[in-house]
Coordinates of C-alpha atoms in Angstrom, one line a residue:
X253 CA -0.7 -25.8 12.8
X254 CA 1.2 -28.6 11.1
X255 CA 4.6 -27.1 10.3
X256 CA 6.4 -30.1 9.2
X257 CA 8.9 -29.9 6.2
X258 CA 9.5 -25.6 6.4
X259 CA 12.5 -24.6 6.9
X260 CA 14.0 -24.9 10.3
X261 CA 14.5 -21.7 12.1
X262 CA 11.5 -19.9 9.7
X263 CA 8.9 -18.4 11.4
X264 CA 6.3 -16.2 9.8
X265 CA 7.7 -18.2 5.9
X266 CA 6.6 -21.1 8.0
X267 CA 3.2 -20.1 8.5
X268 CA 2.9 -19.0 4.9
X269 CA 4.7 -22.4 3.9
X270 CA 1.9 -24.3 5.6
X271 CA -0.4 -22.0 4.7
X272 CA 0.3 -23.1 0.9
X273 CA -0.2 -26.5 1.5
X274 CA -3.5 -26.0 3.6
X275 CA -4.7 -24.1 0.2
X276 CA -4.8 -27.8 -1.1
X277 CA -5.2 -29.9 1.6
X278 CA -8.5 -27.8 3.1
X279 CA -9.6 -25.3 0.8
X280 CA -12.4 -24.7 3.1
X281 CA -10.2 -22.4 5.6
X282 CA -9.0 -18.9 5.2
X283 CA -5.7 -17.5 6.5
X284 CA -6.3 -14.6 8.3
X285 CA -3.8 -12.3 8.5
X286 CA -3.6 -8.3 9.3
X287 CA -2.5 -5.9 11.2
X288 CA -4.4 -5.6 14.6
X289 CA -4.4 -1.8 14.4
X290 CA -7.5 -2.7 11.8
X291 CA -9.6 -3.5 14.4
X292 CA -8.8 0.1 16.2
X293 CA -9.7 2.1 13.6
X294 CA -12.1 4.8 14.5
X295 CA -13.4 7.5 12.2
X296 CA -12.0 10.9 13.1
X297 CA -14.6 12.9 10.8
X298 CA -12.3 15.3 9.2
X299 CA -13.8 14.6 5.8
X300 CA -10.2 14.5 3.9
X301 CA -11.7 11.4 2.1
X302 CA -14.9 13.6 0.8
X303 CA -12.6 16.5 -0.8
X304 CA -10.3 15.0 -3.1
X305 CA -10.4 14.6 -6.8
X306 CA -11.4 10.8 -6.9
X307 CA -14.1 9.9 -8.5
X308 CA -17.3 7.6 -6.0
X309 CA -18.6 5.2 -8.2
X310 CA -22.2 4.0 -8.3
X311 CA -23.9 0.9 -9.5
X312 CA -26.8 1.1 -11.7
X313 CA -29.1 0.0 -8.4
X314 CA -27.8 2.2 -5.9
X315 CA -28.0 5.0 -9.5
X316 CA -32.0 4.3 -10.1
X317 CA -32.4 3.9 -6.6
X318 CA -31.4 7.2 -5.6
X319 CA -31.7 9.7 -8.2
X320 CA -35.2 10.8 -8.6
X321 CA -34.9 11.4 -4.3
X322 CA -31.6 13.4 -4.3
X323 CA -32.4 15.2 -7.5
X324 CA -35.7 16.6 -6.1
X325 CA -34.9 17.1 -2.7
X326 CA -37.1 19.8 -1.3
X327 CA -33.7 22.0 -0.1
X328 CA -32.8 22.3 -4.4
X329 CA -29.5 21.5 -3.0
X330 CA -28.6 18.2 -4.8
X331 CA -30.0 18.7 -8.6
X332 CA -27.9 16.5 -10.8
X333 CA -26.7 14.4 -8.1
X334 CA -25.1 11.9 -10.1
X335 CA -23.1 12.3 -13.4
X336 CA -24.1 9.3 -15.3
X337 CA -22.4 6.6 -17.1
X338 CA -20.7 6.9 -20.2
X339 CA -19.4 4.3 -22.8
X340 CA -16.8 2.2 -20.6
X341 CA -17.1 4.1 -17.1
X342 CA -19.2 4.0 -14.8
X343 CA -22.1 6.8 -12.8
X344 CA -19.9 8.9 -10.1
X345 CA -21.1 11.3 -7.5
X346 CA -21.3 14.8 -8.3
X347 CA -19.2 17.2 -6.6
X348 CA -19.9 21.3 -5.5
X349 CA -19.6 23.8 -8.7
X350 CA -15.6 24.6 -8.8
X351 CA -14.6 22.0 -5.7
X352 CA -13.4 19.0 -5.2
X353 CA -16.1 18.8 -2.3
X354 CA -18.7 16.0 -2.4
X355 CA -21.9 17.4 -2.9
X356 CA -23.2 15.6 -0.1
X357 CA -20.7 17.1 2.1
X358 CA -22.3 19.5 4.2
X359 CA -20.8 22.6 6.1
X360 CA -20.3 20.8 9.2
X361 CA -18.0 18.9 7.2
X362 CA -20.3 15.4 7.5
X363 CA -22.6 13.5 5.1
X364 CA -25.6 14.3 4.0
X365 CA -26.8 11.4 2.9
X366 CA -25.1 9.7 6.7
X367 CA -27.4 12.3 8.4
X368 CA -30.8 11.8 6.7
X369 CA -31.0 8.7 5.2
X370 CA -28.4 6.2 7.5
X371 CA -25.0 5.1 7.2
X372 CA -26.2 2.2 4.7
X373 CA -27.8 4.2 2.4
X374 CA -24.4 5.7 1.5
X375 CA -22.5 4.5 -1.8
X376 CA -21.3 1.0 -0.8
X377 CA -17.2 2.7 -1.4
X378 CA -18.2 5.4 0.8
X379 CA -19.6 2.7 3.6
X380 CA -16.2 0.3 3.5
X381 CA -13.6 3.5 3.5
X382 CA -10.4 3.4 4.5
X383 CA -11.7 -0.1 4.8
X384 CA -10.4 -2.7 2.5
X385 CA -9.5 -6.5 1.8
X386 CA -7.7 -8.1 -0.6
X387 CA -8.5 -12.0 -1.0
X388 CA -6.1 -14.0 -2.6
X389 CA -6.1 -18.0 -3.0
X390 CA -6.7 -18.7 0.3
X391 CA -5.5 -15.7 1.9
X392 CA -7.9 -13.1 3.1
X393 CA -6.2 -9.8 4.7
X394 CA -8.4 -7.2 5.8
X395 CA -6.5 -3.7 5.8
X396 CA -7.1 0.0 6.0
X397 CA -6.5 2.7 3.0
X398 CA -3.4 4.8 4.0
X399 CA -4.9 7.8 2.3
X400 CA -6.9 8.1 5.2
X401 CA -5.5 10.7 8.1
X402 CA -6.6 8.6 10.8
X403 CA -5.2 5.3 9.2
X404 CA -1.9 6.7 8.4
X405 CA -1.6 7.8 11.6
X406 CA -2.1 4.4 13.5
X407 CA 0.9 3.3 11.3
X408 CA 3.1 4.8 14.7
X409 CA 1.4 2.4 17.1
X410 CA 3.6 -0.7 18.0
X411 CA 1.2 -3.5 17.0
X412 CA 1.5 -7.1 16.0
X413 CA 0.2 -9.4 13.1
X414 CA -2.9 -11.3 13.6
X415 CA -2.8 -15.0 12.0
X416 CA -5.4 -17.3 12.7
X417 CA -7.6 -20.0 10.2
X418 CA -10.8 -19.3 10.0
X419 CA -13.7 -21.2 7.9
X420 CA -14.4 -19.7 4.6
X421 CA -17.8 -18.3 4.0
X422 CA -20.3 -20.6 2.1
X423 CA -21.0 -18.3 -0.6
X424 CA -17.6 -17.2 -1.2
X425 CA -16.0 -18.9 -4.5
X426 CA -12.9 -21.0 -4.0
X427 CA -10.2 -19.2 -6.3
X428 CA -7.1 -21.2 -7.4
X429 CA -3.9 -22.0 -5.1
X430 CA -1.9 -19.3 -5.4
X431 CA 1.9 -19.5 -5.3
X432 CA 3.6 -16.7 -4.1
X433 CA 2.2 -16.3 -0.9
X434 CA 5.9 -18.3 0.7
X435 CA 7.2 -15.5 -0.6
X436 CA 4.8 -12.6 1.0
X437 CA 6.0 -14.4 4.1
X438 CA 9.4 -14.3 3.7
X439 CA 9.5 -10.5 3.5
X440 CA 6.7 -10.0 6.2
X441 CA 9.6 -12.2 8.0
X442 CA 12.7 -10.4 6.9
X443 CA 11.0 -7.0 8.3
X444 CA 9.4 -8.2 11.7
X445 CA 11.8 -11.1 12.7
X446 CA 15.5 -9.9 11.0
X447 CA 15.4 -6.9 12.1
X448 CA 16.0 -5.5 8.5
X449 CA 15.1 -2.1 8.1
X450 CA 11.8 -2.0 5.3
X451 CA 13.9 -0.7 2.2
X452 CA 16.8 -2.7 3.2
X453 CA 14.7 -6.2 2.8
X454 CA 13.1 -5.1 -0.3
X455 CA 16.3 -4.7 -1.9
X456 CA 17.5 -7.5 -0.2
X457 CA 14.8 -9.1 -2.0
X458 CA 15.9 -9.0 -5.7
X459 CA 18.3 -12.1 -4.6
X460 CA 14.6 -13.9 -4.2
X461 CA 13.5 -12.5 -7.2
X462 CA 16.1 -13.2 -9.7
X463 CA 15.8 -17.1 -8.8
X464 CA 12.1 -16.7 -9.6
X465 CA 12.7 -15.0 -12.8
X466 CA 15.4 -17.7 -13.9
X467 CA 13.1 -20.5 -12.6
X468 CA 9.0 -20.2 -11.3
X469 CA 9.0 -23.4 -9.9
X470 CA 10.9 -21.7 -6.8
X471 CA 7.3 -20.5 -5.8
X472 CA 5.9 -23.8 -5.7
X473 CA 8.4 -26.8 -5.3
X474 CA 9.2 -27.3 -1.5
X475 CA 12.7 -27.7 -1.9
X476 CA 13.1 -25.0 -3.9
X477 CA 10.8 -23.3 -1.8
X478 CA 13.4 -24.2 1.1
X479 CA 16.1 -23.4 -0.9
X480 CA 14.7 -19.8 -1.3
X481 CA 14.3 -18.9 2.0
X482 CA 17.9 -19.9 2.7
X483 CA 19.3 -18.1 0.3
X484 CA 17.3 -15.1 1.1
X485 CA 18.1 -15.1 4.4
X486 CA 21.6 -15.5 3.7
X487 CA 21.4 -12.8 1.1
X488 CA 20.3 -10.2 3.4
X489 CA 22.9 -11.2 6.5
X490 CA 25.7 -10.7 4.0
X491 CA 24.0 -7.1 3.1
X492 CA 24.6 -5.1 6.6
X493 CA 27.1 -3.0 5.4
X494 CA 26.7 0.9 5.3
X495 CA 26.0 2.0 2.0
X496 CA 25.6 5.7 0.1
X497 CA 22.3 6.5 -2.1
X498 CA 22.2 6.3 -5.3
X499 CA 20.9 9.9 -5.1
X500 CA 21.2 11.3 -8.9
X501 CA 19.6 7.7 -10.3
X502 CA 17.0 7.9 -7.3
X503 CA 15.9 11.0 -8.2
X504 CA 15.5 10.6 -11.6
X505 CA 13.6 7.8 -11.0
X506 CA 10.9 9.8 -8.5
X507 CA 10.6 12.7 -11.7
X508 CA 10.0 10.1 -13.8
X509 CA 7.2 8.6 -12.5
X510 CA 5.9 11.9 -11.5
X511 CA 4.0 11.5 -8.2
X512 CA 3.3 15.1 -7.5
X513 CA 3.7 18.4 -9.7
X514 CA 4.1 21.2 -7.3
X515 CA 7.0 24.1 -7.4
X516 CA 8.3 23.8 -4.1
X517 CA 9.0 19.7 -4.8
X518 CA 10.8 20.9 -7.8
X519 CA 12.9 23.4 -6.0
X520 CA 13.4 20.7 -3.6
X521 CA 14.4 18.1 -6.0
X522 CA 17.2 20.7 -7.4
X523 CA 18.6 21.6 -3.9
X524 CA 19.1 17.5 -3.5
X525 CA 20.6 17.0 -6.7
X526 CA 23.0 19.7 -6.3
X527 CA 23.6 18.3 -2.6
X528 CA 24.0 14.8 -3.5
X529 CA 23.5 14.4 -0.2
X530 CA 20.6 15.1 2.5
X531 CA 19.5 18.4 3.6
X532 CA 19.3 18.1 7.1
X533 CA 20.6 16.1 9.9
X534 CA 18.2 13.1 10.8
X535 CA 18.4 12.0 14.5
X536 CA 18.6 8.7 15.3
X537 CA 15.4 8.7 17.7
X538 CA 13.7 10.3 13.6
X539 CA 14.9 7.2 12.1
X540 CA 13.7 4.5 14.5
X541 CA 10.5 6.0 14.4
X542 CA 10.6 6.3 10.7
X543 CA 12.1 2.2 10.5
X544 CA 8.5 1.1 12.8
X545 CA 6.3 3.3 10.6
X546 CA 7.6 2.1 7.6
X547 CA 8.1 -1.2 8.1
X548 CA 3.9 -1.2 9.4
X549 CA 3.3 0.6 5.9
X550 CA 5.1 -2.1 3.9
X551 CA 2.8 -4.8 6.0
X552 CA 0.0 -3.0 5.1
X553 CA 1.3 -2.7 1.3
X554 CA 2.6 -6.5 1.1
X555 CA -0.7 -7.9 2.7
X556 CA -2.8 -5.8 -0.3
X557 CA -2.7 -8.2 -2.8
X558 CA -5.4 -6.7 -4.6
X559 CA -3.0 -4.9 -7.7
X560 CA -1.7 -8.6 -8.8
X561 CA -5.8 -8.7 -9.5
X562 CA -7.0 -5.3 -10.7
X563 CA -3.7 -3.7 -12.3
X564 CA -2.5 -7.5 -13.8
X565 CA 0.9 -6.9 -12.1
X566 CA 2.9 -9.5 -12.4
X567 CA 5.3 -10.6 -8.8
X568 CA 8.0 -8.3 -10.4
X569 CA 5.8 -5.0 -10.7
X570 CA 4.3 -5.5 -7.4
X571 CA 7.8 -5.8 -5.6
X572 CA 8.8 -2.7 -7.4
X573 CA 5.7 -0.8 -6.5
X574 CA 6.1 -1.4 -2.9
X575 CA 10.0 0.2 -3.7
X576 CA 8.9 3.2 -5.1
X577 CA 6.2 3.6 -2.6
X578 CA 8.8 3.9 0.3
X579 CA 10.6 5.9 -2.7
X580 CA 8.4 8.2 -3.2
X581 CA 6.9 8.6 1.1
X582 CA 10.8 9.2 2.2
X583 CA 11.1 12.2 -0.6
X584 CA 8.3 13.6 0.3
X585 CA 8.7 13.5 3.8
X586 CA 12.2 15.2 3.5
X587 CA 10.6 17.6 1.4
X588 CA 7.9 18.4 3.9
X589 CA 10.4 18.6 6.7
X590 CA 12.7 21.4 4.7
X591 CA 10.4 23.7 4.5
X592 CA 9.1 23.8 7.8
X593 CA 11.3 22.5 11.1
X594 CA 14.1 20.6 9.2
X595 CA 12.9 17.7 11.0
X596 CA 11.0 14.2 10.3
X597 CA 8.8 14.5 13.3
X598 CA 6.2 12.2 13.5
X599 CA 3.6 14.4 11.8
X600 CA 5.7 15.5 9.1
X601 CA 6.3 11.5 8.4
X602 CA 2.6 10.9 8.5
X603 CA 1.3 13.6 6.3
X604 CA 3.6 12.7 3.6
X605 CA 3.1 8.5 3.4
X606 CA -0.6 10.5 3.5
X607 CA 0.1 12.5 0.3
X608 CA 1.6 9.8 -1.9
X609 CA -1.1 7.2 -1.0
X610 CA -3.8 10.1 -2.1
X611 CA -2.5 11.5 -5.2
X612 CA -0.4 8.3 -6.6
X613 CA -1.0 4.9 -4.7
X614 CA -5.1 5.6 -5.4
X615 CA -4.9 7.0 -8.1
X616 CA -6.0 5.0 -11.3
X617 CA -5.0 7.6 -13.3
X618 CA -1.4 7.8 -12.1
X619 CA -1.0 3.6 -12.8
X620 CA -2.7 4.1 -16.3
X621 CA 0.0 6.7 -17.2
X622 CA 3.2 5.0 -16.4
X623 CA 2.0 1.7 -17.6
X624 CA 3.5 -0.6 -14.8
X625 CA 1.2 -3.8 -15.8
X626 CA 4.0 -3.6 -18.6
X627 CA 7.5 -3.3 -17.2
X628 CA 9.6 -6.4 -17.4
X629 CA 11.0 -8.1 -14.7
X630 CA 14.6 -6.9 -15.6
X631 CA 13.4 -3.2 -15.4
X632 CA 11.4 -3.8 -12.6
X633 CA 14.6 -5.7 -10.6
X634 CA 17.2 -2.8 -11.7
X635 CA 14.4 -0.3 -10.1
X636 CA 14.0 -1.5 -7.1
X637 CA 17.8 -1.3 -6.5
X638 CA 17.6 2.1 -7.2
X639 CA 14.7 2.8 -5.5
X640 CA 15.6 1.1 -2.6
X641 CA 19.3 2.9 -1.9
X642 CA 17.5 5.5 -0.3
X643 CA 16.8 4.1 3.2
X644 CA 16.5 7.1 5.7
X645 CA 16.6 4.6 8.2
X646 CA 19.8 4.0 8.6
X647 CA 22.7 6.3 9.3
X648 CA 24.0 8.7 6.7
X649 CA 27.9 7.6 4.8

């Protein structure tokens, strides 16, 4: 690819930079880009996915289609198999009296409707999960949904980015250029190439920011484009120093926005704010395992542009987001880890980047309550500082 004009010594920012241009030159190609562990993926049937409190969603084909054949069934089993639509939401599958169970999910802990009727004539959500995409200008990244077991789990495996063009499908639409994807590739290049550590280059990152907020044009003028990605880069080799956690502001900030209500968190929450300090010893084998995870989970997270769509978020709220997600999956983890070995072993880390992505990251209801489509970028900047001064991965002061 023609990377002419980036900035020299760039590497993945290049392939982004070119990758804006390309939007305008040949807006009949896609950027591919994803993590390959996508293509592994492999459904372990545990059925996690079919017991939580999310609610499937149906079309009104798939609803006509389907009804009349679940809801006389010769078993009696599935009477009422939808709950229909009401003013402003849509039909959802039903779920077994007093459970969060689907009410397709039989004992064996697999799908009814999978079993008898074919993969295909399953909800079109249920067919795609964990699976997901997020298209964006010209930027198309397939991903999987960390609320999954098996997909948080192949955030351990050592794996690389896939980027490749590809022609864009006939019938798909061509959306406007968008501008901040330069800027997508300059963290994706700050994690994988600068061997910054994933909260580290996210707080590095409100350097980047603040030029945006004081002037847009840095997203879409090529000097000031160039003039970014020095600056950034600069920013974050100037930012190596040790530094303490903002623990008492940190904290607050995880209560606030109130990922999980449970009594043992809040006991936890107490002993850390009376600590000021962490628990437990983490080894230094724990944090480079917790530095690849997390820096595969923020890949994952950056490449899923889809909130700037559904949620509105502006560039500001997103970057926050991503903050409070590795926030929120470090707190938990240590959480997890106190009450059982005093350790963050490899499962510990997994179940908890597990738990946040199920009851906070996919959960509509959780973004509705705190409103983030309406934080301005001042807020959003000072939170990410906070947010970010936890960073397990690097050695305790």
């Amino acid at each position: 690819m023609n990377l002419q004009g980036a900035p020299e010594g760039s590497t993945l920012f290049a392939w982004f930079w070119d990758l804006a241009q390309e939007a305008i030159s040949r807006p009949e190609l896609l950027a591919l880009v994803y993590p390959e562990q996508v293509d592994q993926f492999e459904c372990s049937q545990c059925a996690q996915c079919c017991q939580q409190p999310w609610n499937i969603e149906l079309d009104a084909d798939y609803y006509d289609h389907w009804y009349s054949t679940f809801d006389n069934h010769p078993s009696g089993r599935f009477k009422n198999p939808f709950l229909p639509a009401t003013e402003g939401t849509r039909a959802v599958l039903n779920k077994q009296p007093g459970s969060n169970r689907c009410l397709f999910l039989d004992q064996d802990n697999l799908c009814f409707i999978h079993k008898e009727y074919g993969a295909e004539a399953k909800p079109e959500i249920c067919q795609r999960y964990p699976h997901e995409a997020s298209l964006h200008g010209n930027l198309y990244s397939p991903s999987l949904k960390s609320s999954c077991k098996t997909a948080a789990r192949m955030l351990e495996e050592t794996g690389e980015l896939v980027l490749r063009m590809v022609k864009r499908p006939d019938q798909w639409e061509h959306p406007p250029v968008e501008p901040l994807q330069p800027w997508i590739g300059l963290l994706l290049e700050g994690i994988w190439q600068h061997s910054i550590s994933p909260a580290r280059c996210l707080a590095g990152s409100v350097f980047s920011l603040k030029q945006i907020s004081a002037n847009p044009l840095f997203l879409t003028e090529l000097d000031l484009l160039s003039q970014l990605y020095h600056g950034q880069v600069q920013a974050w080799r100037q930012d190596t120093g040790p530094k303490a956690p903002r623990w008492s502001e940190c904290l607050e900030l995880f209560a606030v926005l109130d990922p999980f209500r449970a009594p043992a968190l809040d006991r936890f929450l107490a002993k850390l704010k009376e600590g000021n300090r962490l628990p437990f010893a983490v080894s230094e084998s724990e944090r480079q395992h917790l530095s690849a995870v997390l820096r595969n989970y923020l890949t994952r997270r950056l490449l899923n542009l889809n909130p700037l769509q559904a949620k509105g978020l502006t560039l500001f709220q997103f970057a926050f987001l991503q903050a409070f997600s590795l926030l929120a999956v470090q707190v938990q983890a240590l959480c997890l880890a106190w009450y059982s070995e005093r350790r963050l072993t490899p499962e510990i880390l997994v179940a908890a980047l597990n738990q946040v992505e199920t009851a906070v990251l996919q959960n509509p209801a959780w973004f509705d309550r705190h409103r983030f489509n309406q934080l301005d970028s001042a807020t959003c900047l000072d939170a990410i500082t906070v947010a970010t001064s936890l960073d397990l991965c690097l050695p305790e002061i």
